[in-house]
Amino acid sequence: MRVSLNVTAYPEHDIRGHLARIVRAADAGAIDTVWVADHLLQAAPGTADDDPMLEAYTTLGYLAGQSERVRLGTMVTGVTFRPASLLVKAVTTLDVLSGGRAWLGVGAGYQEDEARAMGLFLPPVAERFARLEETLRLTRRMWAGDASPFEGTYLRLERPVSSPPPLSRIPVLIGGMGERRTLRYVAEHGDACNLFDIPDGGRTIRHKLDVLARHCEAAGRPYEAIEKTVSTRLQAGESADSFTARCIALGQLGLDHVVAITDGPWTEESVATLSAGAG
């Protein structure tokens, strides 16, 4: 069972020092990946939209310079936030400068209030998913060194060059639990899904994994090739033993990577609890 943390909130003061301490604590412990939320306005539960929020890829570049081992990615980038080629270039740059530690975390996007407030492009839902599928196809082609013209319904690139190439095969995590499109895209184009720890005795997770398995079969892809991640919350004051028990229970449902969030900013103590629970 891999265990990661997702940075969704930032302190009011000394953000730079805070992030350095958090990623170093994760790097020194048993944490697999440090994820950051990709929003321009604060969107974590219990926060106001004008609370501190950093741009994701600039933040990941800083975290790469402050760490040596942990993997790095967004949980997740809305596909319309950046032009597709710019997104591929940003993730490739992160991979090259971090020594091969990047993820691409991507989804269709959903924050209409944020888009209106910040002037972000957010087309209707059907177009978002079509753009997501085209971006996933373009990404694989660019990383394979194929610079031939790309002609999609929405994406048209005359010469999508990707140089330098990634240092390794960058894994692609597709966020969301939609059964008709999202989980099918995971089976066809992704390396990992991200589900949510819903308190229903595991019923929803089992069902979503069954749907993913059927999509994998239809795509001719081994179900085992997909990393099954789940987002869960480390409660305030929760012990490492309690978190370990939760990880065991999630593993019994068929999940193999737990991504923890926390109320408010992470602390070195909460990272230590997470790391001890992972160990």
Coordinates of C-alpha atoms in Angstrom, one line a residue:
M1 CA 0.0 0.0 0.0
R2 CA 1.5 3.3 -1.1
V3 CA 0.6 6.4 1.0
S4 CA 0.7 10.0 -0.2
L5 CA -0.3 13.4 1.0
N6 CA -2.3 16.1 -0.9
V7 CA -1.6 19.7 -0.1
T8 CA -4.9 21.5 -0.3
A9 CA -4.5 24.4 2.0
Y10 CA -1.7 26.9 2.9
P11 CA -0.8 28.9 6.0
E12 CA -1.3 32.6 6.2
H13 CA 2.4 33.3 6.8
D14 CA 5.8 31.8 5.8
I15 CA 4.3 29.6 3.0
R16 CA 7.8 29.1 1.5
G17 CA 9.3 27.8 4.8
H18 CA 6.2 25.7 5.6
L19 CA 6.2 23.9 2.2
A20 CA 10.0 23.2 2.5
R21 CA 9.4 21.6 5.9
I22 CA 6.5 19.6 4.8
V23 CA 8.1 18.1 1.6
R24 CA 11.3 17.4 3.5
A25 CA 9.4 15.6 6.2
A26 CA 7.6 13.6 3.5
D27 CA 10.9 12.9 1.7
A28 CA 12.5 11.6 4.9
G29 CA 9.6 9.3 5.7
A30 CA 7.5 6.7 4.0
I31 CA 5.4 9.0 1.8
D32 CA 5.2 8.0 -1.9
T33 CA 4.0 11.3 -3.5
V34 CA 3.3 14.9 -2.5
W35 CA 0.3 16.1 -4.5
V36 CA -1.0 19.7 -4.7
A37 CA -4.4 20.8 -5.6
D38 CA -4.6 22.7 -8.9
H39 CA -6.9 25.7 -8.3
L40 CA -6.4 29.5 -8.5
L41 CA -8.9 30.1 -5.8
Q42 CA -8.9 28.2 -2.5
A43 CA -11.4 25.3 -2.7
A44 CA -10.7 23.1 0.2
P45 CA -13.6 22.3 2.6
G46 CA -13.9 24.9 5.4
T47 CA -11.9 27.6 3.6
A48 CA -12.8 30.9 2.0
D49 CA -12.1 31.4 -1.7
D50 CA -9.7 34.3 -0.8
D51 CA -7.6 32.1 1.6
P52 CA -4.0 31.5 0.4
M53 CA -3.7 29.4 -2.8
L54 CA -0.7 28.8 -5.0
E55 CA -0.4 28.0 -8.7
A56 CA 0.2 24.3 -8.9
Y57 CA 3.1 23.8 -11.3
T58 CA 5.2 26.7 -9.9
T59 CA 4.7 25.1 -6.4
L60 CA 5.7 21.6 -7.7
G61 CA 8.9 23.1 -9.2
Y62 CA 9.7 24.5 -5.7
L63 CA 8.9 21.2 -4.0
A64 CA 11.2 19.4 -6.5
G65 CA 14.1 21.6 -5.5
Q66 CA 13.4 20.9 -1.8
S67 CA 13.2 17.1 -2.1
E68 CA 15.0 14.2 -3.6
R69 CA 12.8 11.1 -3.5
V70 CA 9.0 11.7 -3.3
R71 CA 7.0 11.8 -6.5
L72 CA 5.2 15.0 -7.4
G73 CA 1.9 15.8 -9.1
T74 CA -1.4 17.6 -9.2
M75 CA -4.6 16.1 -7.7
V76 CA -5.8 17.0 -10.3
T77 CA -5.4 19.6 -13.2
G78 CA -8.6 20.6 -15.0
V79 CA -7.9 19.8 -18.6
T80 CA -9.1 23.3 -19.8
F81 CA -6.9 25.2 -17.3
R82 CA -3.9 25.3 -19.7
P83 CA -3.5 24.7 -23.4
A84 CA -2.8 20.9 -23.9
S85 CA 0.7 21.4 -25.2
L86 CA 1.6 23.7 -22.3
L87 CA 0.3 21.2 -19.8
V88 CA 2.4 18.4 -21.4
K89 CA 5.4 20.7 -21.4
A90 CA 4.9 21.7 -17.8
V91 CA 4.7 18.1 -16.6
T92 CA 7.7 17.1 -18.8
T93 CA 9.7 20.0 -17.4
L94 CA 8.8 18.9 -13.8
D95 CA 9.9 15.3 -14.6
V96 CA 13.3 16.4 -16.1
L97 CA 14.1 18.8 -13.3
S98 CA 13.0 16.5 -10.5
G99 CA 15.0 13.6 -11.8
G100 CA 12.0 11.6 -13.1
R101 CA 9.5 12.0 -10.3
A102 CA 6.5 13.6 -12.0
W103 CA 3.0 12.5 -12.3
L104 CA 0.4 13.9 -14.7
G105 CA -2.9 14.2 -12.7
V106 CA -5.7 15.4 -14.9
G107 CA -9.5 15.5 -15.0
A108 CA -12.3 17.2 -16.9
G109 CA -12.7 20.1 -14.5
Y110 CA -15.8 21.2 -12.7
Q111 CA -15.3 24.5 -10.8
E112 CA -17.7 26.9 -12.5
D113 CA -17.5 29.6 -9.8
E114 CA -13.7 29.7 -10.0
A115 CA -13.8 29.9 -13.8
R116 CA -16.2 32.8 -13.8
A117 CA -14.2 34.6 -11.0
M118 CA -10.8 34.1 -12.6
G119 CA -11.7 34.3 -16.3
L120 CA -10.8 30.6 -17.0
F121 CA -12.0 28.7 -20.0
L122 CA -14.6 26.1 -18.9
P123 CA -16.8 24.9 -21.8
P124 CA -19.9 22.6 -21.4
V125 CA -19.4 19.2 -19.8
A126 CA -19.4 17.2 -23.0
E127 CA -16.7 19.4 -24.6
R128 CA -14.6 19.1 -21.4
F129 CA -14.6 15.3 -21.6
A130 CA -13.8 15.4 -25.3
R131 CA -10.9 17.7 -24.7
L132 CA -9.7 15.4 -21.9
E133 CA -9.7 12.4 -24.2
E134 CA -7.9 14.3 -26.9
T135 CA -5.3 15.7 -24.4
L136 CA -4.6 12.1 -23.2
R137 CA -4.0 11.0 -26.7
L138 CA -1.8 14.0 -27.5
T139 CA 0.2 13.5 -24.3
R140 CA 1.2 9.9 -25.2
R141 CA 2.2 11.0 -28.7
M142 CA 4.3 13.9 -27.6
W143 CA 6.0 11.7 -24.9
A144 CA 6.7 9.1 -27.6
G145 CA 8.5 11.8 -29.7
D146 CA 5.8 11.9 -32.4
A147 CA 5.7 15.5 -33.6
S148 CA 3.4 14.8 -36.6
P149 CA 0.3 17.0 -36.9
F150 CA -2.5 16.3 -34.4
E151 CA -6.0 16.8 -35.7
G152 CA -8.8 16.4 -33.1
T153 CA -12.2 17.9 -32.8
Y154 CA -10.9 20.6 -30.4
L155 CA -7.1 20.2 -30.5
R156 CA -5.2 21.0 -33.6
L157 CA -1.4 21.2 -33.5
E158 CA 0.8 21.5 -36.5
R159 CA 4.0 20.2 -34.9
P160 CA 3.7 19.1 -31.2
V161 CA 7.4 18.8 -30.4
S162 CA 8.4 17.6 -26.9
S163 CA 12.1 18.1 -26.3
P164 CA 13.7 17.2 -24.0
P165 CA 11.7 14.0 -23.5
P166 CA 10.7 12.7 -20.0
L167 CA 13.3 10.9 -18.1
S168 CA 11.0 8.0 -17.6
R169 CA 7.4 6.9 -18.4
I170 CA 5.4 9.6 -16.6
P171 CA 2.3 7.9 -15.0
V172 CA -1.1 9.4 -15.8
L173 CA -3.7 9.6 -13.0
I174 CA -7.2 10.5 -14.2
G175 CA -9.4 12.0 -11.4
G176 CA -13.1 11.3 -11.0
M177 CA -15.4 8.4 -10.6
G178 CA -17.8 8.8 -13.6
E179 CA -18.6 5.3 -15.0
R180 CA -19.4 6.1 -18.6
R181 CA -16.4 8.3 -19.5
T182 CA -13.9 8.9 -16.7
L183 CA -13.3 5.3 -15.8
R184 CA -13.3 4.3 -19.4
Y185 CA -10.6 6.9 -20.1
V186 CA -8.6 5.4 -17.2
A187 CA -8.8 2.0 -18.8
E188 CA -7.9 3.3 -22.3
H189 CA -5.3 6.0 -21.5
G190 CA -4.4 6.1 -17.8
D191 CA -2.1 4.5 -15.3
A192 CA -4.2 5.3 -12.2
C193 CA -7.6 6.2 -11.1
N194 CA -8.6 8.2 -8.0
L195 CA -11.7 7.2 -6.0
F196 CA -13.1 8.7 -2.8
D197 CA -13.3 7.1 0.6
I198 CA -17.1 7.2 1.0
P199 CA -18.4 5.9 4.4
D200 CA -20.7 3.2 3.1
G201 CA -18.9 0.1 4.0
G202 CA -17.0 0.0 0.8
R203 CA -20.0 -0.5 -1.5
T204 CA -19.3 2.5 -3.8
I205 CA -15.6 1.6 -4.1
R206 CA -16.3 -2.0 -4.9
H207 CA -18.8 -1.0 -7.6
K208 CA -16.5 1.6 -9.2
L209 CA -13.7 -0.9 -9.3
D210 CA -16.0 -3.5 -10.9
V211 CA -16.9 -0.9 -13.6
L212 CA -13.2 -0.1 -14.1
A213 CA -12.5 -3.8 -14.5
R214 CA -15.1 -4.1 -17.2
H215 CA -13.7 -1.1 -19.1
C216 CA -10.3 -2.7 -18.9
E217 CA -11.6 -5.9 -20.4
A218 CA -13.3 -4.0 -23.2
A219 CA -10.1 -2.1 -23.9
G220 CA -7.9 -5.2 -23.8
R221 CA -5.9 -3.8 -20.9
P222 CA -5.0 -5.8 -17.8
Y223 CA -6.9 -4.5 -14.8
E224 CA -3.8 -5.0 -12.7
A225 CA -2.0 -2.4 -14.8
I226 CA -4.1 0.3 -13.2
E227 CA -3.0 1.8 -9.9
K228 CA -6.1 2.2 -7.7
T229 CA -5.8 5.3 -5.6
V230 CA -8.3 6.6 -3.1
S231 CA -8.5 10.0 -1.3
T232 CA -9.2 10.0 2.4
R233 CA -9.0 12.4 5.3
L234 CA -6.4 12.2 8.1
Q235 CA -8.5 13.3 11.0
A236 CA -7.2 15.8 13.6
G237 CA -5.5 13.9 16.3
E238 CA -5.8 10.5 14.6
S239 CA -3.1 8.0 15.6
A240 CA -0.8 6.2 13.2
D241 CA -2.4 2.9 14.3
S242 CA -5.8 4.1 13.4
F243 CA -4.6 5.3 10.0
T244 CA -2.8 2.0 9.4
A245 CA -6.1 0.1 10.2
R246 CA -7.9 2.3 7.7
C247 CA -5.3 1.6 5.0
I248 CA -5.6 -2.1 5.6
A249 CA -9.4 -1.9 5.2
L250 CA -9.0 0.1 2.0
G251 CA -6.5 -2.4 0.7
Q252 CA -9.0 -5.2 1.3
L253 CA -11.4 -3.4 -1.0
G254 CA -8.8 -3.6 -3.8
L255 CA -7.1 -0.3 -3.5
D256 CA -3.3 0.1 -3.4
H257 CA -2.5 3.8 -3.0
V258 CA -4.0 6.0 -0.3
V259 CA -3.9 9.8 -0.8
A260 CA -4.5 11.7 2.5
I261 CA -5.8 15.2 2.9
T262 CA -6.1 17.1 6.2
D263 CA -8.2 20.0 7.5
G264 CA -6.0 23.0 7.2
P265 CA -2.3 23.0 6.3
W266 CA -0.2 19.9 6.9
T267 CA 2.1 20.0 9.9
E268 CA 5.3 18.1 10.4
E269 CA 3.5 16.1 13.1
S270 CA 0.7 15.1 10.8
V271 CA 3.2 14.1 8.1
A272 CA 5.0 12.0 10.8
T273 CA 1.7 10.3 11.7
L274 CA 1.0 9.5 8.0
S275 CA 4.5 8.2 7.5
A276 CA 4.3 6.0 10.6
G277 CA 0.9 4.7 9.5
A278 CA 2.3 3.9 6.0
G279 CA 5.3 2.1 7.6

